[in-house]
Amino acid sequence: MAHDFEISLDFEACKGCGYCLEVCPGNVFDPGGVHNGKGYRPPVAARPGDCLGCQGCFMACPDFCLEVLRAPGKG
Amino acid sequence: MDRLSRKFLRARKIPGTACSGCGLGQVHKRILLAIEGLGLGKDDLVWGTGIGCAGRQTFNTWLGDNFAGTHGRVYALAAGLRMALPRERRIVLTVGDGDAFGIGLKHLLNCARRNLDLTVIVADNLGFQSTGGQYGPTTPPGAVTDSSPYGLDEAGWLGPDLDILEILRAAGATFLARHLSLDGQGSVESVKAAILNPGFSLVHFIYPCVTHFGAVSLAERDKGRVLAWFREAFGDGPGEPGGGAGEGPGPRVGTGFLKFGRGVFHSAPGSRPDYSEQVKDWTRKMARGQGGGLATGNTP
Ligand code: SF4
Ligand code: SF4
Ligand code: SF4
């Protein structure tokens, strides 16, 4: 089944604070293992199919690097 | 970059300067959500910044016109701009607690007295954090900081018996609200109301400084527990007073110090004239020769 939401995480703009991971009620994120250019390890949206679209991660993210979009055709 | 930053911010300023986990970007985001919600664009708004973490995070980030003040003086610059610019051009200032409620308080109160149509967003990290964590006018009682190693014993603007919002209301401000940087749509609505109010508005956002206030005053490096302390200290819902004795993570800082929690504190749009409009009217009359002396055609 196609996902209802797509999570876009800008790997280089993330500061790895982990708030998205902490607030997510759908357990969508996993801790990341790869460092970006600034030395942070951005989480990974490992289970986008479990996203409820609550925008909690977007509201909690202190950097302009995360957004939750409706998947195409899921208007 | 996300939708908001692509729409409103300069790409070279992303990511911002704040520490990982600092709540400052959450405040920045809520302002942009309010601007987006009101359908405003880069030419509709001029953005001024103060000094400190808040000024640095937002300095020159806005895609439209920006200006920056020296410490505590951006209100005076904004007052001049307010008299020069047409009402349709909004002026938003992002400043810190030391800037607004410390060194710049006199300028801030005079803007409130004149009810100038400005939107001041105070991003409050509960002390002077960009200089390494000294106490300031909103640091909670008992807090251990660089400059209060035995715990702060000085009365602050955030209780227990005073509230800076009361002072600003008495000075003539016509919209005042307080939020946590973690608050949801309610905080965005407050910023929208502040921008729409044709007079002096201030939204006081408290946000977690994880690097100094969290790590030193709360003696807590776990960001989740730092956030829990903020939720307890600043109430669970709009308008509720800050929590009681507190089982918060910070053994050195209690949470029952606040007089007013979160939400809209005062809203009286249109109850007082905006002095900048009076000045514009007067200048127009002078230019038409009705007041004598200044009929130079140099109308604003
Ligand atoms: S929108 Fe809600 S459910 Fe979806 S990833 Fe973000 S926090 Fe999780
Ligand atoms: S909340 Fe934002 S900055 Fe923090 S880890 Fe998640 S995406 Fe990165
Ligand atoms: S010092 Fe504190 S307030 Fe300043 S950017 Fe870092 S975490 Fe934020």
mmCIF file of C-alpha atoms and ligand atoms in Angstrom:
data_model
loop_
_atom_site.group_PDB
_atom_site.id
_atom_site.type_symbol
_atom_site.label_atom_id
_atom_site.label_comp_id
_atom_site.label_asym_id
_atom_site.label_seq_id
_atom_site.Cartn_x
_atom_site.Cartn_y
_atom_site.Cartn_z
ATOM 1 C CA MET A 1 0.000 0.000 0.000
ATOM 2 C CA ALA A 2 1.293 3.436 -0.896
ATOM 3 C CA HIS A 3 2.074 5.742 2.024
ATOM 4 C CA ASP A 4 -0.282 8.580 2.920
ATOM 5 C CA PHE A 5 2.592 10.871 3.917
ATOM 6 C CA GLU A 6 6.123 11.504 2.822
ATOM 7 C CA ILE A 7 8.759 12.697 5.262
ATOM 8 C CA SER A 8 11.442 14.909 3.849
ATOM 9 C CA LEU A 9 14.518 15.352 6.038
ATOM 10 C CA ASP A 10 17.306 17.614 4.798
ATOM 11 C CA PHE A 11 20.329 15.576 5.872
ATOM 12 C CA GLU A 12 22.834 18.452 5.812
ATOM 13 C CA ALA A 13 20.581 20.981 7.608
ATOM 14 C CA CYS A 14 19.689 18.668 10.528
ATOM 15 C CA LYS A 15 21.422 19.128 13.900
ATOM 16 C CA GLY A 16 20.576 15.692 15.212
ATOM 17 C CA CYS A 17 18.733 16.865 18.340
ATOM 18 C CA GLY A 18 16.385 13.881 18.139
ATOM 19 C CA TYR A 19 13.199 15.795 19.008
ATOM 20 C CA CYS A 20 11.412 14.395 15.926
ATOM 21 C CA LEU A 21 12.188 10.903 17.141
ATOM 22 C CA GLU A 22 11.023 11.694 20.685
ATOM 23 C CA VAL A 23 7.688 13.284 19.834
ATOM 24 C CA CYS A 24 6.567 10.927 17.057
ATOM 25 C CA PRO A 25 3.520 8.889 18.133
ATOM 26 C CA GLY A 26 3.938 6.557 15.156
ATOM 27 C CA ASN A 27 7.535 5.495 15.885
ATOM 28 C CA VAL A 28 8.456 6.497 12.357
ATOM 29 C CA PHE A 29 12.091 7.490 13.028
ATOM 30 C CA ASP A 30 15.189 5.503 13.915
ATOM 31 C CA PRO A 31 18.387 7.036 15.303
ATOM 32 C CA GLY A 32 20.787 7.743 12.473
ATOM 33 C CA GLY A 33 24.222 6.215 12.117
ATOM 34 C CA VAL A 34 25.777 8.506 9.514
ATOM 35 C CA HIS A 35 27.371 11.895 10.243
ATOM 36 C CA ASN A 36 26.559 14.893 8.091
ATOM 37 C CA GLY A 37 29.032 17.632 7.132
ATOM 38 C CA LYS A 38 28.542 19.426 10.447
ATOM 39 C CA GLY A 39 29.154 16.298 12.486
ATOM 40 C CA TYR A 40 25.558 15.555 13.473
ATOM 41 C CA ARG A 41 23.780 12.240 12.965
ATOM 42 C CA PRO A 42 20.310 12.928 11.530
ATOM 43 C CA PRO A 43 17.599 10.390 12.368
ATOM 44 C CA VAL A 44 16.178 8.273 9.566
ATOM 45 C CA ALA A 45 12.476 8.141 8.655
ATOM 46 C CA ALA A 46 12.549 4.366 8.566
ATOM 47 C CA ARG A 47 8.792 3.683 8.683
ATOM 48 C CA PRO A 48 7.003 6.445 6.723
ATOM 49 C CA GLY A 49 4.042 4.096 6.250
ATOM 50 C CA ASP A 50 3.307 4.450 9.982
ATOM 51 C CA CYS A 51 3.102 8.254 9.826
ATOM 52 C CA LEU A 52 -0.198 9.695 11.083
ATOM 53 C CA GLY A 53 0.391 13.127 9.603
ATOM 54 C CA CYS A 54 0.123 14.822 12.991
ATOM 55 C CA GLN A 55 2.940 17.301 12.148
ATOM 56 C CA GLY A 56 4.337 16.854 15.663
ATOM 57 C CA CYS A 57 7.866 16.309 14.366
ATOM 58 C CA PHE A 58 7.631 19.392 12.133
ATOM 59 C CA MET A 59 6.472 21.569 15.029
ATOM 60 C CA ALA A 60 9.172 20.211 17.356
ATOM 61 C CA CYS A 61 12.070 20.452 14.913
ATOM 62 C CA PRO A 62 14.129 23.543 15.781
ATOM 63 C CA ASP A 63 15.806 23.612 12.394
ATOM 64 C CA PHE A 64 14.270 24.209 8.999
ATOM 65 C CA CYS A 65 15.060 20.720 7.763
ATOM 66 C CA LEU A 66 12.021 18.501 8.274
ATOM 67 C CA GLU A 67 8.594 18.437 6.726
ATOM 68 C CA VAL A 68 5.727 16.015 6.379
ATOM 69 C CA LEU A 69 3.956 16.151 3.044
ATOM 70 C CA ARG A 70 0.872 14.423 1.701
ATOM 71 C CA ALA A 71 2.011 11.707 -0.654
ATOM 72 C CA PRO A 72 1.165 12.383 -4.319
ATOM 73 C CA GLY A 73 -2.386 11.308 -5.101
ATOM 74 C CA LYS A 74 -3.302 11.287 -1.394
ATOM 75 C CA GLY A 75 -4.712 14.851 -1.508
ATOM 76 C CA MET B 1 15.482 23.395 3.848
ATOM 77 C CA ASP B 2 11.765 23.052 4.376
ATOM 78 C CA ARG B 3 8.773 24.816 2.843
ATOM 79 C CA LEU B 4 8.939 27.750 5.266
ATOM 80 C CA SER B 5 12.622 28.451 4.825
ATOM 81 C CA ARG B 6 12.391 28.147 1.030
ATOM 82 C CA LYS B 7 9.532 30.626 1.030
ATOM 83 C CA PHE B 8 10.795 33.186 3.541
ATOM 84 C CA LEU B 9 14.478 32.797 4.441
ATOM 85 C CA ARG B 10 17.866 33.263 2.811
ATOM 86 C CA ALA B 11 19.310 29.873 1.908
ATOM 87 C CA ARG B 12 22.830 30.742 3.061
ATOM 88 C CA LYS B 13 21.487 31.285 6.617
ATOM 89 C CA ILE B 14 20.258 27.674 6.912
ATOM 90 C CA PRO B 15 21.041 25.892 9.157
ATOM 91 C CA GLY B 16 20.958 28.650 11.789
ATOM 92 C CA THR B 17 23.525 29.376 14.459
ATOM 93 C CA ALA B 18 21.670 27.929 17.483
ATOM 94 C CA CYS B 19 23.000 24.909 19.366
ATOM 95 C CA SER B 20 21.571 21.463 18.609
ATOM 96 C CA GLY B 21 18.351 21.093 20.591
ATOM 97 C CA CYS B 22 17.947 24.812 21.325
ATOM 98 C CA GLY B 23 14.301 25.907 21.200
ATOM 99 C CA LEU B 24 15.093 29.148 19.394
ATOM 100 C CA GLY B 25 14.376 27.686 15.958
ATOM 101 C CA GLN B 26 10.955 26.587 17.204
ATOM 102 C CA VAL B 27 10.160 30.242 17.928
ATOM 103 C CA HIS B 28 11.503 31.300 14.527
ATOM 104 C CA LYS B 29 9.303 28.653 12.892
ATOM 105 C CA ARG B 30 6.134 29.815 14.676
ATOM 106 C CA ILE B 31 6.680 33.385 13.487
ATOM 107 C CA LEU B 32 7.012 32.175 9.889
ATOM 108 C CA LEU B 33 3.899 30.000 10.268
ATOM 109 C CA ALA B 34 1.977 33.082 11.421
ATOM 110 C CA ILE B 35 3.293 35.147 8.498
ATOM 111 C CA GLU B 36 2.338 32.363 6.099
ATOM 112 C CA GLY B 37 -1.075 32.004 7.748
ATOM 113 C CA LEU B 38 -1.766 35.715 7.259
ATOM 114 C CA GLY B 39 -0.798 35.449 3.600
ATOM 115 C CA LEU B 40 2.027 37.986 3.957
ATOM 116 C CA GLY B 41 5.050 38.001 1.666
ATOM 117 C CA LYS B 42 8.584 39.313 1.837
ATOM 118 C CA ASP B 43 7.618 42.845 0.772
ATOM 119 C CA ASP B 44 4.909 43.164 3.424
ATOM 120 C CA LEU B 45 7.187 43.008 6.418
ATOM 121 C CA VAL B 46 10.444 44.492 7.660
ATOM 122 C CA TRP B 47 12.368 42.395 10.186
ATOM 123 C CA GLY B 48 14.572 43.821 12.935
ATOM 124 C CA THR B 49 16.848 41.904 15.290
ATOM 125 C CA GLY B 50 18.512 42.522 18.633
ATOM 126 C CA ILE B 51 21.682 41.126 20.155
ATOM 127 C CA GLY B 52 22.225 37.698 21.734
ATOM 128 C CA CYS B 53 21.179 34.189 20.748
ATOM 129 C CA ALA B 54 17.773 35.381 19.462
ATOM 130 C CA GLY B 55 19.223 38.164 17.340
ATOM 131 C CA ARG B 56 21.918 35.916 15.947
ATOM 132 C CA GLN B 57 19.487 33.134 14.976
ATOM 133 C CA THR B 58 17.244 35.537 13.051
ATOM 134 C CA PHE B 59 19.753 38.218 11.900
ATOM 135 C CA ASN B 60 19.397 38.951 8.184
ATOM 136 C CA THR B 61 17.537 35.684 7.570
ATOM 137 C CA TRP B 62 14.332 37.277 6.215
ATOM 138 C CA LEU B 63 14.157 37.358 2.399
ATOM 139 C CA GLY B 64 12.774 40.905 2.519
ATOM 140 C CA ASP B 65 14.238 43.935 4.312
ATOM 141 C CA ASN B 66 16.169 43.434 7.568
ATOM 142 C CA PHE B 67 17.752 45.740 10.109
ATOM 143 C CA ALA B 68 19.712 45.139 13.284
ATOM 144 C CA GLY B 69 20.077 47.231 16.408
ATOM 145 C CA THR B 70 22.805 47.498 18.968
ATOM 146 C CA HIS B 71 21.971 45.829 22.274
ATOM 147 C CA GLY B 72 18.580 47.025 23.507
ATOM 148 C CA ARG B 73 18.284 49.744 20.876
ATOM 149 C CA VAL B 74 16.402 48.067 18.049
ATOM 150 C CA TYR B 75 13.118 49.470 19.505
ATOM 151 C CA ALA B 76 14.308 53.023 18.944
ATOM 152 C CA LEU B 77 15.241 52.227 15.334
ATOM 153 C CA ALA B 78 11.877 50.538 14.852
ATOM 154 C CA ALA B 79 10.097 53.604 16.274
ATOM 155 C CA GLY B 80 11.708 55.774 13.596
ATOM 156 C CA LEU B 81 10.893 53.276 10.869
ATOM 157 C CA ARG B 82 7.311 53.052 12.069
ATOM 158 C CA MET B 83 6.902 56.776 11.536
ATOM 159 C CA ALA B 84 8.484 56.590 8.080
ATOM 160 C CA LEU B 85 6.809 53.488 6.649
ATOM 161 C CA PRO B 86 3.168 53.131 5.618
ATOM 162 C CA ARG B 87 1.018 51.072 7.977
ATOM 163 C CA GLU B 88 0.754 48.194 5.458
ATOM 164 C CA ARG B 89 4.432 47.446 5.949
ATOM 165 C CA ARG B 90 4.535 45.468 9.172
ATOM 166 C CA ILE B 91 7.530 45.588 11.484
ATOM 167 C CA VAL B 92 8.519 42.470 13.410
ATOM 168 C CA LEU B 93 11.390 42.395 15.903
ATOM 169 C CA THR B 94 13.038 39.264 17.256
ATOM 170 C CA VAL B 95 14.963 39.933 20.436
ATOM 171 C CA GLY B 96 16.041 38.187 23.610
ATOM 172 C CA ASP B 97 15.122 38.633 27.258
ATOM 173 C CA GLY B 98 18.283 40.539 28.124
ATOM 174 C CA ASP B 99 17.749 42.841 25.154
ATOM 175 C CA ALA B 100 14.038 43.532 25.776
ATOM 176 C CA PHE B 101 13.655 43.279 29.545
ATOM 177 C CA GLY B 102 17.172 44.295 30.583
ATOM 178 C CA ILE B 103 19.255 46.798 28.655
ATOM 179 C CA GLY B 104 16.468 47.813 26.257
ATOM 180 C CA LEU B 105 13.557 48.007 28.685
ATOM 181 C CA LYS B 106 13.279 51.792 28.662
ATOM 182 C CA HIS B 107 13.053 51.869 24.869
ATOM 183 C CA LEU B 108 10.556 49.008 24.926
ATOM 184 C CA LEU B 109 8.312 50.774 27.470
ATOM 185 C CA ASN B 110 8.384 53.977 25.459
ATOM 186 C CA CYS B 111 7.250 52.058 22.352
ATOM 187 C CA ALA B 112 4.390 50.604 24.442
ATOM 188 C CA ARG B 113 3.530 54.066 25.810
ATOM 189 C CA ARG B 114 3.224 55.374 22.247
ATOM 190 C CA ASN B 115 1.365 52.183 21.218
ATOM 191 C CA LEU B 116 3.523 52.037 18.080
ATOM 192 C CA ASP B 117 2.391 49.391 15.623
ATOM 193 C CA LEU B 118 5.267 46.973 16.179
ATOM 194 C CA THR B 119 5.321 43.232 16.842
ATOM 195 C CA VAL B 120 8.024 42.356 19.329
ATOM 196 C CA ILE B 121 8.790 38.662 19.696
ATOM 197 C CA VAL B 122 10.864 38.074 22.809
ATOM 198 C CA ALA B 123 12.626 34.717 22.582
ATOM 199 C CA ASP B 124 13.515 34.206 26.240
ATOM 200 C CA ASN B 125 16.221 31.716 27.235
ATOM 201 C CA LEU B 126 16.029 32.738 30.909
ATOM 202 C CA GLY B 127 19.372 34.499 31.109
ATOM 203 C CA PHE B 128 22.420 35.736 29.222
ATOM 204 C CA GLN B 129 23.251 32.524 27.417
ATOM 205 C CA SER B 130 25.218 33.664 24.369
ATOM 206 C CA THR B 131 27.906 35.000 26.714
ATOM 207 C CA GLY B 132 28.173 31.703 28.578
ATOM 208 C CA GLY B 133 25.223 31.611 30.989
ATOM 209 C CA GLN B 134 24.912 34.554 33.373
ATOM 210 C CA TYR B 135 21.632 35.374 35.132
ATOM 211 C CA GLY B 136 19.354 38.009 33.661
ATOM 212 C CA PRO B 137 16.050 39.690 34.478
ATOM 213 C CA THR B 138 13.944 36.575 33.791
ATOM 214 C CA THR B 139 16.157 33.900 35.337
ATOM 215 C CA PRO B 140 14.034 31.856 37.805
ATOM 216 C CA PRO B 141 14.717 32.274 41.508
ATOM 217 C CA GLY B 142 17.318 29.897 42.894
ATOM 218 C CA ALA B 143 18.955 29.203 39.533
ATOM 219 C CA VAL B 144 22.658 28.464 39.596
ATOM 220 C CA THR B 145 24.410 30.301 36.780
ATOM 221 C CA ASP B 146 27.919 31.549 36.042
ATOM 222 C CA SER B 147 27.156 34.745 37.944
ATOM 223 C CA SER B 148 24.969 33.208 40.688
ATOM 224 C CA PRO B 149 27.003 30.186 41.796
ATOM 225 C CA TYR B 150 25.040 29.850 45.061
ATOM 226 C CA GLY B 151 21.644 30.249 43.404
ATOM 227 C CA LEU B 152 19.889 33.435 42.319
ATOM 228 C CA ASP B 153 18.358 35.400 45.196
ATOM 229 C CA GLU B 154 17.303 38.479 43.206
ATOM 230 C CA ALA B 155 13.650 39.132 42.263
ATOM 231 C CA GLY B 156 13.042 38.679 38.535
ATOM 232 C CA TRP B 157 10.486 39.810 35.953
ATOM 233 C CA LEU B 158 8.965 36.315 35.960
ATOM 234 C CA GLY B 159 7.728 36.108 39.510
ATOM 235 C CA PRO B 160 7.130 35.169 42.167
ATOM 236 C CA ASP B 161 5.586 38.595 42.818
ATOM 237 C CA LEU B 162 6.198 40.439 39.523
ATOM 238 C CA ASP B 163 5.392 39.806 35.899
ATOM 239 C CA ILE B 164 6.913 41.805 33.054
ATOM 240 C CA LEU B 165 3.634 41.483 31.118
ATOM 241 C CA GLU B 166 1.866 43.467 33.864
ATOM 242 C CA ILE B 167 4.442 46.239 33.484
ATOM 243 C CA LEU B 168 3.962 46.291 29.718
ATOM 244 C CA ARG B 169 0.166 46.387 30.042
ATOM 245 C CA ALA B 170 0.444 49.294 32.463
ATOM 246 C CA ALA B 171 2.787 51.028 30.004
ATOM 247 C CA GLY B 172 0.131 50.920 27.280
ATOM 248 C CA ALA B 173 0.764 47.781 25.187
ATOM 249 C CA THR B 174 -2.392 46.612 23.408
ATOM 250 C CA PHE B 175 -1.574 42.925 22.790
ATOM 251 C CA LEU B 176 0.449 40.651 25.085
ATOM 252 C CA ALA B 177 0.821 36.868 25.143
ATOM 253 C CA ARG B 178 3.153 34.244 26.550
ATOM 254 C CA HIS B 179 4.011 30.818 25.140
ATOM 255 C CA LEU B 180 6.527 28.064 25.242
ATOM 256 C CA SER B 181 8.481 27.474 22.046
ATOM 257 C CA LEU B 182 6.972 23.960 22.046
ATOM 258 C CA ASP B 183 3.368 25.207 21.969
ATOM 259 C CA GLY B 184 1.270 24.303 18.953
ATOM 260 C CA GLN B 185 -1.148 26.285 16.818
ATOM 261 C CA GLY B 186 -2.219 28.469 19.768
ATOM 262 C CA SER B 187 1.187 30.131 19.763
ATOM 263 C CA VAL B 188 0.970 30.718 16.003
ATOM 264 C CA GLU B 189 -2.455 32.325 16.509
ATOM 265 C CA SER B 190 -0.966 34.660 19.136
ATOM 266 C CA VAL B 191 1.726 35.803 16.713
ATOM 267 C CA LYS B 192 -0.911 36.368 14.044
ATOM 268 C CA ALA B 193 -3.017 38.448 16.454
ATOM 269 C CA ALA B 194 0.098 40.408 17.419
ATOM 270 C CA ILE B 195 0.909 41.190 13.788
ATOM 271 C CA LEU B 196 -2.705 42.209 13.070
ATOM 272 C CA ASN B 197 -3.031 44.447 16.154
ATOM 273 C CA PRO B 198 -2.661 48.070 14.969
ATOM 274 C CA GLY B 199 -0.568 48.981 17.982
ATOM 275 C CA PHE B 200 2.195 47.716 20.236
ATOM 276 C CA SER B 201 2.228 43.906 20.554
ATOM 277 C CA LEU B 202 4.593 41.587 22.322
ATOM 278 C CA VAL B 203 4.651 37.798 22.366
ATOM 279 C CA HIS B 204 6.885 36.366 25.048
ATOM 280 C CA PHE B 205 8.210 32.936 24.038
ATOM 281 C CA ILE B 206 10.108 30.980 26.663
ATOM 282 C CA TYR B 207 12.423 28.421 25.076
ATOM 283 C CA PRO B 208 14.879 25.860 26.392
ATOM 284 C CA CYS B 209 18.562 26.744 26.294
ATOM 285 C CA VAL B 210 19.938 23.244 26.527
ATOM 286 C CA THR B 211 23.589 24.309 26.588
ATOM 287 C CA HIS B 212 23.612 26.621 29.624
ATOM 288 C CA PHE B 213 20.265 26.825 31.430
ATOM 289 C CA GLY B 214 19.623 23.107 30.937
ATOM 290 C CA ALA B 215 23.108 21.805 31.556
ATOM 291 C CA VAL B 216 24.098 24.177 34.387
ATOM 292 C CA SER B 217 21.000 25.573 36.108
ATOM 293 C CA LEU B 218 18.937 22.393 35.803
ATOM 294 C CA ALA B 219 22.067 20.226 35.942
ATOM 295 C CA GLU B 220 20.420 18.116 33.276
ATOM 296 C CA ARG B 221 21.926 17.073 29.962
ATOM 297 C CA ASP B 222 19.030 14.908 28.834
ATOM 298 C CA LYS B 223 17.105 17.182 26.446
ATOM 299 C CA GLY B 224 13.833 15.351 27.046
ATOM 300 C CA ARG B 225 14.025 16.004 30.792
ATOM 301 C CA VAL B 226 14.962 19.650 30.168
ATOM 302 C CA LEU B 227 11.791 19.984 28.076
ATOM 303 C CA ALA B 228 9.772 18.311 30.858
ATOM 304 C CA TRP B 229 10.977 20.965 33.318
ATOM 305 C CA PHE B 230 9.869 23.725 30.943
ATOM 306 C CA ARG B 231 6.437 22.129 30.534
ATOM 307 C CA GLU B 232 6.020 21.965 34.283
ATOM 308 C CA ALA B 233 7.402 25.414 35.070
ATOM 309 C CA PHE B 234 5.326 27.136 32.406
ATOM 310 C CA GLY B 235 2.016 25.389 32.944
ATOM 311 C CA ASP B 236 0.174 22.636 31.179
ATOM 312 C CA GLY B 237 -2.283 24.758 29.308
ATOM 313 C CA PRO B 238 -3.072 28.314 28.264
ATOM 314 C CA GLY B 239 -3.424 30.653 31.169
ATOM 315 C CA GLU B 240 -2.652 28.108 33.830
ATOM 316 C CA PRO B 241 -0.171 29.183 36.431
ATOM 317 C CA GLY B 242 3.183 27.470 36.567
ATOM 318 C CA GLY B 243 3.259 24.180 38.469
ATOM 319 C CA GLY B 244 3.687 23.748 42.193
ATOM 320 C CA ALA B 245 6.580 22.486 44.262
ATOM 321 C CA GLY B 246 7.614 20.356 41.350
ATOM 322 C CA GLU B 247 9.185 16.993 40.792
ATOM 323 C CA GLY B 248 11.086 18.518 37.868
ATOM 324 C CA PRO B 249 14.483 17.234 36.890
ATOM 325 C CA GLY B 250 16.316 20.271 38.185
ATOM 326 C CA PRO B 251 16.838 19.806 41.894
ATOM 327 C CA ARG B 252 18.256 23.317 42.045
ATOM 328 C CA VAL B 253 15.380 25.156 40.365
ATOM 329 C CA GLY B 254 11.779 24.846 41.536
ATOM 330 C CA THR B 255 8.861 25.413 39.187
ATOM 331 C CA GLY B 256 6.269 27.331 41.202
ATOM 332 C CA PHE B 257 7.641 30.837 40.584
ATOM 333 C CA LEU B 258 5.386 32.057 37.792
ATOM 334 C CA LYS B 259 2.411 34.425 38.220
ATOM 335 C CA PHE B 260 0.933 33.957 34.754
ATOM 336 C CA GLY B 261 1.394 30.839 32.627
ATOM 337 C CA ARG B 262 0.699 30.642 28.933
ATOM 338 C CA GLY B 263 -1.825 32.165 26.576
ATOM 339 C CA VAL B 264 -3.111 35.646 25.722
ATOM 340 C CA PHE B 265 -2.477 37.971 28.665
ATOM 341 C CA HIS B 266 -4.010 41.175 27.293
ATOM 342 C CA SER B 267 -5.801 42.009 24.059
ATOM 343 C CA ALA B 268 -7.234 45.476 23.414
ATOM 344 C CA PRO B 269 -6.772 46.314 19.718
ATOM 345 C CA GLY B 270 -7.810 49.840 18.842
ATOM 346 C CA SER B 271 -8.194 50.922 22.479
ATOM 347 C CA ARG B 272 -5.422 53.508 22.199
ATOM 348 C CA PRO B 273 -4.114 55.522 19.237
ATOM 349 C CA ASP B 274 -0.844 54.604 17.552
ATOM 350 C CA TYR B 275 1.385 57.651 17.917
ATOM 351 C CA SER B 276 3.078 57.054 14.553
ATOM 352 C CA GLU B 277 -0.286 57.573 12.804
ATOM 353 C CA GLN B 278 -0.731 60.865 14.703
ATOM 354 C CA VAL B 279 2.709 61.953 13.533
ATOM 355 C CA LYS B 280 1.854 61.058 9.933
ATOM 356 C CA ASP B 281 -1.440 63.000 10.112
ATOM 357 C CA TRP B 282 0.324 65.994 11.590
ATOM 358 C CA THR B 283 3.053 65.892 8.942
ATOM 359 C CA ARG B 284 0.459 65.750 6.173
ATOM 360 C CA LYS B 285 -1.328 68.779 7.637
ATOM 361 C CA MET B 286 1.947 70.655 7.911
ATOM 362 C CA ALA B 287 2.815 69.818 4.319
ATOM 363 C CA ARG B 288 -0.517 71.272 3.207
ATOM 364 C CA GLY B 289 0.412 74.487 4.978
ATOM 365 C CA GLN B 290 -2.227 74.138 7.698
ATOM 366 C CA GLY B 291 0.210 74.191 10.526
ATOM 367 C CA GLY B 292 2.638 76.708 9.119
ATOM 368 C CA GLY B 293 6.356 76.353 8.806
ATOM 369 C CA LEU B 294 6.906 72.920 7.301
ATOM 370 C CA ALA B 295 5.148 73.220 3.934
ATOM 371 C CA THR B 296 8.076 71.886 1.945
ATOM 372 C CA GLY B 297 6.244 69.187 0.052
ATOM 373 C CA ASN B 298 8.400 66.655 1.821
ATOM 374 C CA THR B 299 5.485 64.367 2.694
ATOM 375 C CA PRO B 300 6.119 60.834 3.973
HETATM 376 S S1 SF4 C 1 3.829 13.686 11.321
HETATM 377 FE FE1 SF4 C 1 3.498 12.763 13.367
HETATM 378 S S2 SF4 C 1 3.370 10.569 12.972
HETATM 379 FE FE2 SF4 C 1 4.275 11.489 11.132
HETATM 380 S S3 SF4 C 1 6.472 11.325 11.427
HETATM 381 FE FE3 SF4 C 1 5.875 13.335 12.216
HETATM 382 S S4 SF4 C 1 5.479 13.022 14.408
HETATM 383 FE FE4 SF4 C 1 5.523 10.993 13.439
HETATM 384 S S1 SF4 C 2 14.065 17.519 15.113
HETATM 385 FE FE1 SF4 C 2 14.933 18.387 13.222
HETATM 386 S S2 SF4 C 2 17.057 18.970 13.751
HETATM 387 FE FE2 SF4 C 2 16.308 17.591 15.369
HETATM 388 S S3 SF4 C 2 16.983 15.556 14.686
HETATM 389 FE FE3 SF4 C 2 14.888 15.787 13.927
HETATM 390 S S4 SF4 C 2 15.126 16.618 11.837
HETATM 391 FE FE4 SF4 C 2 17.104 16.877 12.884
HETATM 392 S S1 SF4 C 3 23.542 29.075 24.162
HETATM 393 FE FE1 SF4 C 3 21.535 28.285 24.780
HETATM 394 S S2 SF4 C 3 20.050 29.796 23.999
HETATM 395 FE FE2 SF4 C 3 21.990 30.178 22.957
HETATM 396 S S3 SF4 C 3 21.850 28.996 21.011
HETATM 397 FE FE3 SF4 C 3 22.844 27.648 22.532
HETATM 398 S S4 SF4 C 3 21.168 26.473 23.490
HETATM 399 FE FE4 SF4 C 3 20.264 28.231 22.415
#
